[in-house]
PDB file of C-alpha atoms in Angstrom:
ATOM      1  CA  MET A   1       0.000   0.000   0.000  1.00 51.00           C
ATOM      2  CA  ASN A   2       2.982   2.334   0.521  1.00 57.00           C
ATOM      3  CA  GLU A   3       4.197   1.888  -3.073  1.00 65.00           C
ATOM      4  CA  LYS A   4       2.885   4.539  -5.454  1.00 77.00           C
ATOM      5  CA  VAL A   5       0.709   3.271  -8.317  1.00 79.00           C
ATOM      6  CA  ASP A   6       0.768   4.609 -11.863  1.00 83.00           C
ATOM      7  CA  PHE A   7      -2.540   6.429 -12.269  1.00 88.00           C
ATOM      8  CA  THR A   8      -1.958   8.603 -15.341  1.00 89.00           C
ATOM      9  CA  SER A   9      -4.188   6.657 -17.741  1.00 89.00           C
ATOM     10  CA  PRO A  10      -7.307   6.649 -15.512  1.00 90.00           C
ATOM     11  CA  MET A  11      -6.793  10.344 -14.724  1.00 91.00           C
ATOM     12  CA  LYS A  12      -6.801  11.171 -18.453  1.00 92.00           C
ATOM     13  CA  ILE A  13     -10.358   9.826 -18.637  1.00 92.00           C
ATOM     14  CA  LEU A  14     -11.396  11.723 -15.514  1.00 92.00           C
ATOM     15  CA  VAL A  15      -9.918  15.016 -16.745  1.00 93.00           C
ATOM     16  CA  SER A  16     -11.717  14.731 -20.082  1.00 93.00           C
ATOM     17  CA  GLY A  17     -14.964  13.851 -18.314  1.00 93.00           C
ATOM     18  CA  ILE A  18     -14.717  16.841 -15.969  1.00 92.00           C
ATOM     19  CA  VAL A  19     -14.121  19.202 -18.903  1.00 94.00           C
ATOM     20  CA  ILE A  20     -17.168  17.847 -20.750  1.00 94.00           C
ATOM     21  CA  LEU A  21     -19.352  18.172 -17.639  1.00 93.00           C
ATOM     22  CA  ASP A  22     -18.163  21.768 -17.194  1.00 92.00           C
ATOM     23  CA  TYR A  23     -19.021  22.510 -20.802  1.00 94.00           C
ATOM     24  CA  LEU A  24     -22.485  20.958 -20.490  1.00 94.00           C
ATOM     25  CA  THR A  25     -23.379  22.986 -17.403  1.00 93.00           C
ATOM     26  CA  ASN A  26     -21.757  26.237 -18.598  1.00 93.00           C
ATOM     27  CA  THR A  27     -23.815  26.052 -21.792  1.00 93.00           C
ATOM     28  CA  GLY A  28     -27.007  25.190 -19.923  1.00 91.00           C
ATOM     29  CA  LEU A  29     -27.364  21.713 -21.408  1.00 92.00           C
ATOM     30  CA  ILE A  30     -27.578  20.104 -17.952  1.00 90.00           C
ATOM     31  CA  PRO A  31     -28.761  21.640 -14.646  1.00 90.00           C
ATOM     32  CA  THR A  32     -26.236  22.443 -11.924  1.00 84.00           C
ATOM     33  CA  THR A  33     -27.728  19.853  -9.571  1.00 82.00           C
ATOM     34  CA  LEU A  34     -27.131  17.078 -12.111  1.00 88.00           C
ATOM     35  CA  TYR A  35     -23.665  18.475 -12.782  1.00 88.00           C
ATOM     36  CA  SER A  36     -22.766  18.390  -9.073  1.00 82.00           C
ATOM     37  CA  THR A  37     -24.105  14.851  -8.707  1.00 85.00           C
ATOM     38  CA  LEU A  38     -22.271  13.519 -11.776  1.00 89.00           C
ATOM     39  CA  MET A  39     -19.058  15.301 -10.793  1.00 87.00           C
ATOM     40  CA  ALA A  40     -19.109  13.903  -7.255  1.00 84.00           C
ATOM     41  CA  THR A  41     -20.037  10.418  -8.461  1.00 88.00           C
ATOM     42  CA  SER A  42     -17.278  10.365 -11.082  1.00 90.00           C
ATOM     43  CA  ILE A  43     -14.508  11.555  -8.770  1.00 89.00           C
ATOM     44  CA  ILE A  44     -15.553   9.262  -5.905  1.00 87.00           C
ATOM     45  CA  SER A  45     -15.678   6.305  -8.330  1.00 90.00           C
ATOM     46  CA  PHE A  46     -12.127   7.035  -9.480  1.00 90.00           C
ATOM     47  CA  TYR A  47     -11.029   7.317  -5.844  1.00 88.00           C
ATOM     48  CA  LEU A  48     -12.494   3.889  -5.126  1.00 88.00           C
ATOM     49  CA  PHE A  49     -10.737   2.510  -8.206  1.00 89.00           C
ATOM     50  CA  PHE A  50      -7.501   4.148  -7.043  1.00 88.00           C
ATOM     51  CA  SER A  51      -7.907   2.615  -3.579  1.00 85.00           C
ATOM     52  CA  LYS A  52      -8.452  -0.795  -5.154  1.00 85.00           C
ATOM     53  CA  LYS A  53      -5.278  -0.457  -7.244  1.00 84.00           C
ATOM     54  CA  ARG A  54      -3.200   0.376  -4.190  1.00 82.00           C
ATOM     55  CA  GLU A  55      -4.965  -2.431  -2.285  1.00 75.00           C
ATOM     56  CA  GLY A  56      -6.496  -0.586   0.633  1.00 76.00           C
ATOM     57  CA  PHE A  57      -8.027   2.498   2.215  1.00 75.00           C
ATOM     58  CA  SER A  58      -6.433   5.002   4.567  1.00 79.00           C
ATOM     59  CA  ILE A  59      -8.313   5.649   7.824  1.00 83.00           C
ATOM     60  CA  TYR A  60      -7.127   9.268   7.706  1.00 82.00           C
ATOM     61  CA  GLU A  61      -8.620   9.690   4.232  1.00 83.00           C
ATOM     62  CA  VAL A  62     -11.937   8.075   5.208  1.00 82.00           C
ATOM     63  CA  ILE A  63     -12.305  10.329   8.273  1.00 86.00           C
ATOM     64  CA  THR A  64     -11.497  13.423   6.211  1.00 83.00           C
ATOM     65  CA  LEU A  65     -14.115  12.527   3.589  1.00 82.00           C
ATOM     66  CA  LEU A  66     -16.733  11.758   6.238  1.00 83.00           C
ATOM     67  CA  LEU A  67     -16.191  15.188   7.787  1.00 83.00           C
ATOM     68  CA  SER A  68     -16.530  16.777   4.356  1.00 78.00           C
ATOM     69  CA  SER A  69     -19.758  14.834   3.802  1.00 79.00           C
ATOM     70  CA  SER A  70     -21.250  16.370   6.943  1.00 79.00           C
ATOM     71  CA  PHE A  71     -21.650  19.701   5.106  1.00 73.00           C
ATOM     72  CA  VAL A  72     -23.756  17.940   2.466  1.00 73.00           C
ATOM     73  CA  VAL A  73     -26.064  16.610   5.193  1.00 75.00           C
ATOM     74  CA  LEU A  74     -26.265  19.918   7.083  1.00 73.00           C
ATOM     75  CA  ASN A  75     -27.027  21.987   3.982  1.00 68.00           C
ATOM     76  CA  ARG A  76     -28.891  19.268   2.062  1.00 70.00           C
ATOM     77  CA  ASP A  77     -26.857  20.175  -1.018  1.00 68.00           C
ATOM     78  CA  VAL A  78     -24.521  17.768  -2.821  1.00 67.00           C
ATOM     79  CA  SER A  79     -22.460  20.675  -4.179  1.00 67.00           C
ATOM     80  CA  ASN A  80     -21.177  21.252  -0.623  1.00 70.00           C
ATOM     81  CA  PHE A  81     -18.991  18.157  -1.048  1.00 75.00           C
ATOM     82  CA  SER A  82     -16.591  20.243  -3.174  1.00 78.00           C
ATOM     83  CA  LEU A  83     -14.059  20.339  -0.324  1.00 78.00           C
ATOM     84  CA  GLY A  84     -14.174  16.545  -0.137  1.00 82.00           C
ATOM     85  CA  LEU A  85     -13.522  16.311  -3.879  1.00 83.00           C
ATOM     86  CA  MET A  86     -10.463  18.519  -3.506  1.00 85.00           C
ATOM     87  CA  TRP A  87      -9.212  16.231  -0.742  1.00 85.00           C
ATOM     88  CA  ILE A  88      -9.695  13.235  -3.045  1.00 86.00           C
ATOM     89  CA  PHE A  89      -7.542  14.861  -5.717  1.00 86.00           C
ATOM     90  CA  TYR A  90      -4.922  15.618  -3.063  1.00 86.00           C
ATOM     91  CA  PHE A  91      -4.894  11.985  -1.872  1.00 86.00           C
ATOM     92  CA  ILE A  92      -4.602  10.644  -5.421  1.00 86.00           C
ATOM     93  CA  PHE A  93      -1.844  13.016  -6.539  1.00 86.00           C
ATOM     94  CA  MET A  94       0.185  12.554  -3.361  1.00 84.00           C
ATOM     95  CA  LYS A  95       0.033   8.763  -3.392  1.00 84.00           C
ATOM     96  CA  SER A  96       0.351   7.885  -7.067  1.00 86.00           C
ATOM     97  CA  LYS A  97       2.594   8.473 -10.068  1.00 88.00           C
ATOM     98  CA  ILE A  98       0.894  10.884 -12.457  1.00 88.00           C
ATOM     99  CA  ASP A  99       2.338  12.690 -15.459  1.00 89.00           C
ATOM    100  CA  GLY A 100       0.820  16.141 -15.021  1.00 86.00           C
ATOM    101  CA  ARG A 101       1.924  17.347 -18.443  1.00 90.00           C
ATOM    102  CA  ILE A 102      -0.004  14.568 -20.156  1.00 93.00           C
ATOM    103  CA  LEU A 103      -3.113  15.471 -18.156  1.00 92.00           C
ATOM    104  CA  LEU A 104      -2.750  19.111 -19.202  1.00 92.00           C
ATOM    105  CA  LYS A 105      -2.521  18.045 -22.847  1.00 94.00           C
ATOM    106  CA  TYR A 106      -5.747  16.043 -22.516  1.00 94.00           C
ATOM    107  CA  TYR A 107      -7.377  19.005 -20.809  1.00 94.00           C
ATOM    108  CA  ALA A 108      -6.215  21.357 -23.575  1.00 94.00           C
ATOM    109  CA  ILE A 109      -7.493  19.078 -26.361  1.00 95.00           C
ATOM    110  CA  THR A 110     -10.893  18.432 -24.769  1.00 95.00           C
ATOM    111  CA  ALA A 111     -11.441  22.018 -23.604  1.00 95.00           C
ATOM    112  CA  SER A 112     -10.371  23.452 -26.986  1.00 95.00           C
ATOM    113  CA  PHE A 113     -12.862  21.195 -28.770  1.00 95.00           C
ATOM    114  CA  CYS A 114     -15.707  22.127 -26.409  1.00 95.00           C
ATOM    115  CA  PHE A 115     -14.905  25.855 -26.516  1.00 95.00           C
ATOM    116  CA  SER A 116     -14.640  25.874 -30.313  1.00 95.00           C
ATOM    117  CA  LEU A 117     -17.855  23.859 -30.672  1.00 95.00           C
ATOM    118  CA  SER A 118     -19.695  26.339 -28.468  1.00 95.00           C
ATOM    119  CA  ILE A 119     -18.551  29.300 -30.594  1.00 95.00           C
ATOM    120  CA  LEU A 120     -19.324  27.445 -33.833  1.00 96.00           C
ATOM    121  CA  LEU A 121     -22.887  26.621 -32.715  1.00 95.00           C
ATOM    122  CA  TYR A 122     -23.345  30.202 -31.502  1.00 95.00           C
ATOM    123  CA  TYR A 123     -22.599  31.683 -34.930  1.00 94.00           C
ATOM    124  CA  LEU A 124     -24.208  28.904 -36.998  1.00 95.00           C
ATOM    125  CA  ILE A 125     -27.521  28.359 -35.191  1.00 94.00           C
ATOM    126  CA  GLY A 126     -27.572  31.104 -32.556  1.00 92.00           C
ATOM    127  CA  PHE A 127     -26.900  28.668 -29.696  1.00 93.00           C
ATOM    128  CA  ASN A 128     -27.450  30.562 -26.400  1.00 92.00           C
ATOM    129  CA  LYS A 129     -27.582  33.850 -28.310  1.00 92.00           C
ATOM    130  CA  SER A 130     -30.356  34.851 -25.900  1.00 91.00           C
ATOM    131  CA  SER A 131     -27.640  34.978 -23.217  1.00 89.00           C
ATOM    132  CA  ASP A 132     -26.022  37.999 -24.869  1.00 91.00           C
ATOM    133  CA  MET A 133     -26.142  41.015 -22.569  1.00 89.00           C
ATOM    134  CA  LEU A 134     -26.633  44.731 -23.025  1.00 84.00           C
ATOM    135  CA  MET A 135     -25.534  46.561 -19.884  1.00 80.00           C
ATOM    136  CA  TRP A 136     -24.757  50.095 -18.780  1.00 74.00           C
ATOM    137  CA  ARG A 137     -21.082  50.536 -17.944  1.00 72.00           C
ATOM    138  CA  ASN A 138     -19.054  53.723 -17.490  1.00 67.00           C
ATOM    139  CA  GLY A 139     -21.792  55.940 -18.879  1.00 69.00           C
ATOM    140  CA  GLU A 140     -22.533  53.955 -22.036  1.00 76.00           C
ATOM    141  CA  GLY A 141     -24.287  50.827 -23.236  1.00 80.00           C
ATOM    142  CA  VAL A 142     -22.033  47.786 -23.658  1.00 85.00           C
ATOM    143  CA  THR A 143     -22.922  44.672 -25.655  1.00 89.00           C
ATOM    144  CA  ARG A 144     -21.477  41.445 -24.290  1.00 92.00           C
ATOM    145  CA  LEU A 145     -21.620  38.247 -26.343  1.00 93.00           C
ATOM    146  CA  SER A 146     -22.049  34.858 -24.667  1.00 93.00           C
ATOM    147  CA  LEU A 147     -20.433  32.902 -27.563  1.00 93.00           C
ATOM    148  CA  GLY A 148     -22.616  29.889 -26.761  1.00 93.00           C
ATOM    149  CA  PHE A 149     -22.280  29.945 -22.976  1.00 95.00           C
ATOM    150  CA  ILE A 150     -25.073  30.949 -20.608  1.00 93.00           C
ATOM    151  CA  GLN A 151     -23.183  34.043 -19.426  1.00 91.00           C
ATOM    152  CA  PRO A 152     -20.288  36.049 -20.929  1.00 92.00           C
ATOM    153  CA  ASN A 153     -18.274  35.722 -17.709  1.00 91.00           C
ATOM    154  CA  LEU A 154     -18.391  31.932 -18.031  1.00 91.00           C
ATOM    155  CA  THR A 155     -17.061  32.243 -21.575  1.00 94.00           C
ATOM    156  CA  MET A 156     -14.051  34.221 -20.401  1.00 93.00           C
ATOM    157  CA  MET A 157     -13.460  31.962 -17.394  1.00 92.00           C
ATOM    158  CA  SER A 158     -13.377  28.913 -19.689  1.00 93.00           C
ATOM    159  CA  PHE A 159     -10.988  30.778 -21.966  1.00 94.00           C
ATOM    160  CA  LEU A 160      -8.852  31.688 -18.931  1.00 93.00           C
ATOM    161  CA  GLY A 161      -8.320  28.008 -18.104  1.00 91.00           C
ATOM    162  CA  LEU A 162      -7.394  27.275 -21.712  1.00 93.00           C
ATOM    163  CA  ILE A 163      -4.839  30.069 -21.985  1.00 93.00           C
ATOM    164  CA  ILE A 164      -3.158  29.189 -18.671  1.00 90.00           C
ATOM    165  CA  THR A 165      -2.838  25.587 -19.878  1.00 92.00           C
ATOM    166  CA  PHE A 166      -1.446  26.641 -23.259  1.00 91.00           C
ATOM    167  CA  LEU A 167       0.942  29.002 -21.501  1.00 88.00           C
ATOM    168  CA  TYR A 168       2.397  26.168 -19.438  1.00 86.00           C
ATOM    169  CA  LEU A 169       2.590  23.726 -22.354  1.00 88.00           C
ATOM    170  CA  SER A 170       4.236  26.333 -24.609  1.00 84.00           C
ATOM    171  CA  ASN A 171       7.205  26.683 -22.222  1.00 78.00           C
ATOM    172  CA  GLN A 172       6.626  30.466 -22.293  1.00 74.00           C
ATOM    173  CA  LYS A 173       7.838  30.987 -25.877  1.00 80.00           C
ATOM    174  CA  ARG A 174       7.312  34.643 -26.744  1.00 83.00           C
ATOM    175  CA  SER A 175       5.981  33.961 -30.252  1.00 85.00           C
ATOM    176  CA  GLN A 176       3.238  31.757 -28.825  1.00 89.00           C
ATOM    177  CA  ILE A 177       2.516  34.209 -25.998  1.00 89.00           C
ATOM    178  CA  LEU A 178       1.878  36.902 -28.630  1.00 91.00           C
ATOM    179  CA  LEU A 179      -0.705  34.644 -30.286  1.00 92.00           C
ATOM    180  CA  MET A 180      -2.353  34.089 -26.885  1.00 92.00           C
ATOM    181  CA  ILE A 181      -2.449  37.841 -26.273  1.00 93.00           C
ATOM    182  CA  LEU A 182      -4.112  38.358 -29.665  1.00 95.00           C
ATOM    183  CA  ALA A 183      -6.693  35.640 -28.941  1.00 94.00           C
ATOM    184  CA  THR A 184      -7.342  37.154 -25.504  1.00 94.00           C
ATOM    185  CA  ILE A 185      -7.913  40.603 -27.038  1.00 94.00           C
ATOM    186  CA  ILE A 186     -10.519  39.128 -29.411  1.00 94.00           C
ATOM    187  CA  VAL A 187     -12.423  37.154 -26.748  1.00 94.00           C
ATOM    188  CA  PHE A 188     -12.191  40.053 -24.292  1.00 94.00           C
ATOM    189  CA  ASP A 189     -13.572  42.471 -26.887  1.00 91.00           C
ATOM    190  CA  LEU A 190     -16.536  40.167 -27.550  1.00 93.00           C
ATOM    191  CA  THR A 191     -17.395  39.241 -23.949  1.00 92.00           C
ATOM    192  CA  LYS A 192     -16.290  42.447 -22.153  1.00 89.00           C
ATOM    193  CA  SER A 193     -15.534  40.229 -19.133  1.00 88.00           C
ATOM    194  CA  ARG A 194     -13.105  42.397 -17.214  1.00 84.00           C
ATOM    195  CA  THR A 195     -11.989  40.314 -14.219  1.00 82.00           C
ATOM    196  CA  SER A 196     -10.774  37.239 -16.140  1.00 86.00           C
ATOM    197  CA  GLY A 197      -9.577  39.480 -18.962  1.00 89.00           C
ATOM    198  CA  TYR A 198      -7.420  41.666 -16.722  1.00 88.00           C
ATOM    199  CA  ILE A 199      -5.957  38.591 -15.030  1.00 87.00           C
ATOM    200  CA  LEU A 200      -5.015  37.135 -18.416  1.00 90.00           C
ATOM    201  CA  PHE A 201      -3.491  40.352 -19.730  1.00 91.00           C
ATOM    202  CA  LEU A 202      -1.420  40.718 -16.556  1.00 88.00           C
ATOM    203  CA  LEU A 203      -0.278  37.082 -16.606  1.00 87.00           C
ATOM    204  CA  LEU A 204       0.574  37.077 -20.303  1.00 89.00           C
ATOM    205  CA  GLY A 205       2.355  40.423 -20.002  1.00 88.00           C
ATOM    206  CA  VAL A 206       4.527  39.214 -17.140  1.00 85.00           C
ATOM    207  CA  CYS A 207       5.328  35.931 -18.926  1.00 84.00           C
ATOM    208  CA  PHE A 208       6.218  37.797 -22.131  1.00 83.00           C
ATOM    209  CA  LEU A 209       8.625  40.082 -20.270  1.00 83.00           C
ATOM    210  CA  VAL A 210      10.156  37.506 -17.926  1.00 78.00           C
ATOM    211  CA  GLY A 211      10.022  34.457 -20.205  1.00 67.00           C
ATOM    212  CA  LYS A 212      10.995  30.985 -18.992  1.00 64.00           C
ATOM    213  CA  ARG A 213      12.498  32.372 -15.785  1.00 59.00           C
ATOM    214  CA  ILE A 214       9.005  32.772 -14.356  1.00 57.00           C
ATOM    215  CA  VAL A 215       8.624  28.979 -14.054  1.00 55.00           C
ATOM    216  CA  SER A 216      11.693  28.576 -11.843  1.00 55.00           C
ATOM    217  CA  LYS A 217      10.772  31.609  -9.762  1.00 56.00           C
ATOM    218  CA  ALA A 218       7.117  30.554  -9.422  1.00 56.00           C
ATOM    219  CA  GLY A 219       8.164  26.998  -8.530  1.00 56.00           C
ATOM    220  CA  ARG A 220      10.160  28.218  -5.541  1.00 59.00           C
ATOM    221  CA  MET A 221       7.388  30.540  -4.377  1.00 64.00           C
ATOM    222  CA  LEU A 222       4.469  28.194  -5.086  1.00 60.00           C
ATOM    223  CA  LYS A 223       4.327  26.784  -1.550  1.00 61.00           C
ATOM    224  CA  TRP A 224       4.082  30.245   0.008  1.00 71.00           C
ATOM    225  CA  ILE A 225       1.621  31.439  -2.636  1.00 69.00           C
ATOM    226  CA  VAL A 226      -0.701  28.497  -1.933  1.00 64.00           C
ATOM    227  CA  ILE A 227      -0.537  29.179   1.815  1.00 70.00           C
ATOM    228  CA  SER A 228      -0.780  32.966   1.756  1.00 78.00           C
ATOM    229  CA  LEU A 229      -3.189  33.659  -1.114  1.00 73.00           C
ATOM    230  CA  PRO A 230      -6.365  32.317   0.584  1.00 74.00           C
ATOM    231  CA  LEU A 231      -5.485  34.292   3.729  1.00 81.00           C
ATOM    232  CA  LEU A 232      -4.834  37.426   1.684  1.00 84.00           C
ATOM    233  CA  LEU A 233      -8.142  37.089  -0.175  1.00 77.00           C
ATOM    234  CA  LEU A 234      -9.949  36.499   3.132  1.00 78.00           C
ATOM    235  CA  ALA A 235      -8.418  39.675   4.582  1.00 83.00           C
ATOM    236  CA  ILE A 236      -9.387  41.674   1.480  1.00 79.00           C
ATOM    237  CA  SER A 237     -12.950  40.320   1.606  1.00 76.00           C
ATOM    238  CA  ILE A 238     -13.346  41.268   5.282  1.00 78.00           C
ATOM    239  CA  PHE A 239     -11.890  44.708   4.602  1.00 79.00           C
ATOM    240  CA  MET A 240     -14.333  45.320   1.745  1.00 75.00           C
ATOM    241  CA  LEU A 241     -17.279  44.244   3.904  1.00 74.00           C
ATOM    242  CA  LYS A 242     -16.386  46.348   6.937  1.00 74.00           C
ATOM    243  CA  TYR A 243     -15.006  49.603   5.541  1.00 73.00           C
ATOM    244  CA  PRO A 244     -16.508  52.381   3.383  1.00 71.00           C
ATOM    245  CA  ILE A 245     -16.724  51.717  -0.327  1.00 70.00           C
ATOM    246  CA  ASN A 246     -14.215  53.248  -2.706  1.00 69.00           C
ATOM    247  CA  GLU A 247     -16.404  54.345  -5.602  1.00 73.00           C
ATOM    248  CA  SER A 248     -13.652  53.981  -8.215  1.00 74.00           C
ATOM    249  CA  ILE A 249     -12.851  50.383  -7.210  1.00 72.00           C
ATOM    250  CA  ASN A 250     -16.566  49.571  -6.864  1.00 73.00           C
ATOM    251  CA  SER A 251     -17.185  50.862 -10.398  1.00 71.00           C
ATOM    252  CA  LEU A 252     -14.210  48.910 -11.726  1.00 67.00           C
ATOM    253  CA  LEU A 253     -15.709  45.749 -10.211  1.00 68.00           C
ATOM    254  CA  SER A 254     -19.149  46.466 -11.690  1.00 67.00           C
ATOM    255  CA  GLY A 255     -20.689  47.358  -8.320  1.00 73.00           C
ATOM    256  CA  ARG A 256     -19.786  44.054  -6.683  1.00 74.00           C
ATOM    257  CA  ILE A 257     -18.454  45.614  -3.469  1.00 77.00           C
ATOM    258  CA  LEU A 258     -21.754  47.392  -2.829  1.00 78.00           C
ATOM    259  CA  LEU A 259     -23.596  44.187  -3.697  1.00 77.00           C
ATOM    260  CA  TYR A 260     -21.446  42.133  -1.311  1.00 77.00           C
ATOM    261  CA  GLN A 261     -22.043  44.591   1.526  1.00 78.00           C
ATOM    262  CA  SER A 262     -25.804  44.551   0.917  1.00 78.00           C
ATOM    263  CA  ILE A 263     -25.902  40.733   1.012  1.00 74.00           C
ATOM    264  CA  TYR A 264     -23.707  40.692   4.128  1.00 73.00           C
ATOM    265  CA  TYR A 265     -25.874  43.142   6.085  1.00 73.00           C
ATOM    266  CA  ASP A 266     -29.121  41.445   4.975  1.00 70.00           C
ATOM    267  CA  PHE A 267     -28.115  37.805   5.531  1.00 67.00           C
ATOM    268  CA  GLY A 268     -24.786  37.670   7.389  1.00 65.00           C
ATOM    269  CA  ILE A 269     -22.239  34.852   7.157  1.00 64.00           C
ATOM    270  CA  HIS A 270     -23.089  31.323   8.341  1.00 60.00           C
ATOM    271  CA  LEU A 271     -20.707  28.423   8.871  1.00 58.00           C
ATOM    272  CA  ILE A 272     -23.099  25.855   7.389  1.00 57.00           C
ATOM    273  CA  GLY A 273     -24.664  28.104   4.763  1.00 56.00           C
ATOM    274  CA  ASN A 274     -27.927  29.954   4.328  1.00 57.00           C
ATOM    275  CA  SER A 275     -30.428  28.672   1.764  1.00 56.00           C
ATOM    276  CA  ALA A 276     -31.958  32.149   1.416  1.00 56.00           C
ATOM    277  CA  VAL A 277     -28.706  33.485  -0.029  1.00 55.00           C
ATOM    278  CA  LYS A 278     -27.939  30.656  -2.419  1.00 55.00           C
ATOM    279  CA  PHE A 279     -29.492  32.216  -5.530  1.00 53.00           C
ATOM    280  CA  THR A 280     -29.313  35.859  -4.449  1.00 54.00           C
ATOM    281  CA  MET A 281     -26.360  36.756  -6.669  1.00 49.00           C
ATOM    282  CA  LEU A 282     -24.481  35.155  -9.525  1.00 46.00           C
ATOM    283  CA  ASP A 283     -21.081  35.308  -7.846  1.00 45.00           C
ATOM    284  CA  THR A 284     -22.130  33.064  -4.933  1.00 39.00           C
ATOM    285  CA  GLY A 285     -21.844  30.015  -7.186  1.00 34.00           C
TER     286      GLY A 285
END
């Protein structure tokens, strides 16, 4: 049981399946409840298969997953098992031999096909064209195209995952980064999704300037980034909830700070969730 098992081949299937499920829910072809159920079922099944290959279960892992399952029972919502799914991925990656680069290639191929298919159907048959948005931003009307997804932000978030994957697989070659920047400009111009767009422009700009050195530098800092980033984001969130709103930043974030404060003062924060808040705002997903 202590010897690591080769689990690359099964993980290729799981990665492709997760991408397809994401595509189906982000285009509205399946409801989120079915998505959550299928996602949890698939990942748990692969964990059981992994445990069989290594010939046994770990008591520590079982206890951790049982604790994670308690949130599902308390909130009566299968999507609350997301923490447990992350633990499963941690257990599998820590106790098996997996070629991460191969998994990224499978992700890139599957996600590229799904993303391209969505755009093709959008322009050919008007798939999810009703999800296009016309909104008032910075004193003028702005048209945002969904490109086949149920919301322009989801389009850009899917594109964000693709570009980050391509960036890693390209080994930060400047010629390929320029192509990614061009593609990002096009998708950003169509969706007008600022958060994911700004993140991509910043990331691609830094990689273009620094080049391959960013991988070695990021590798050394990754441990501290993983530890500190959630704490930093938590501190920023608390600060935005408790202190007066900066109108410039609030406008830049499309009024989200004011929205967050309104939700906070109306409903508060609850350890085991609050069903009244679940569908109050898009960003709670």
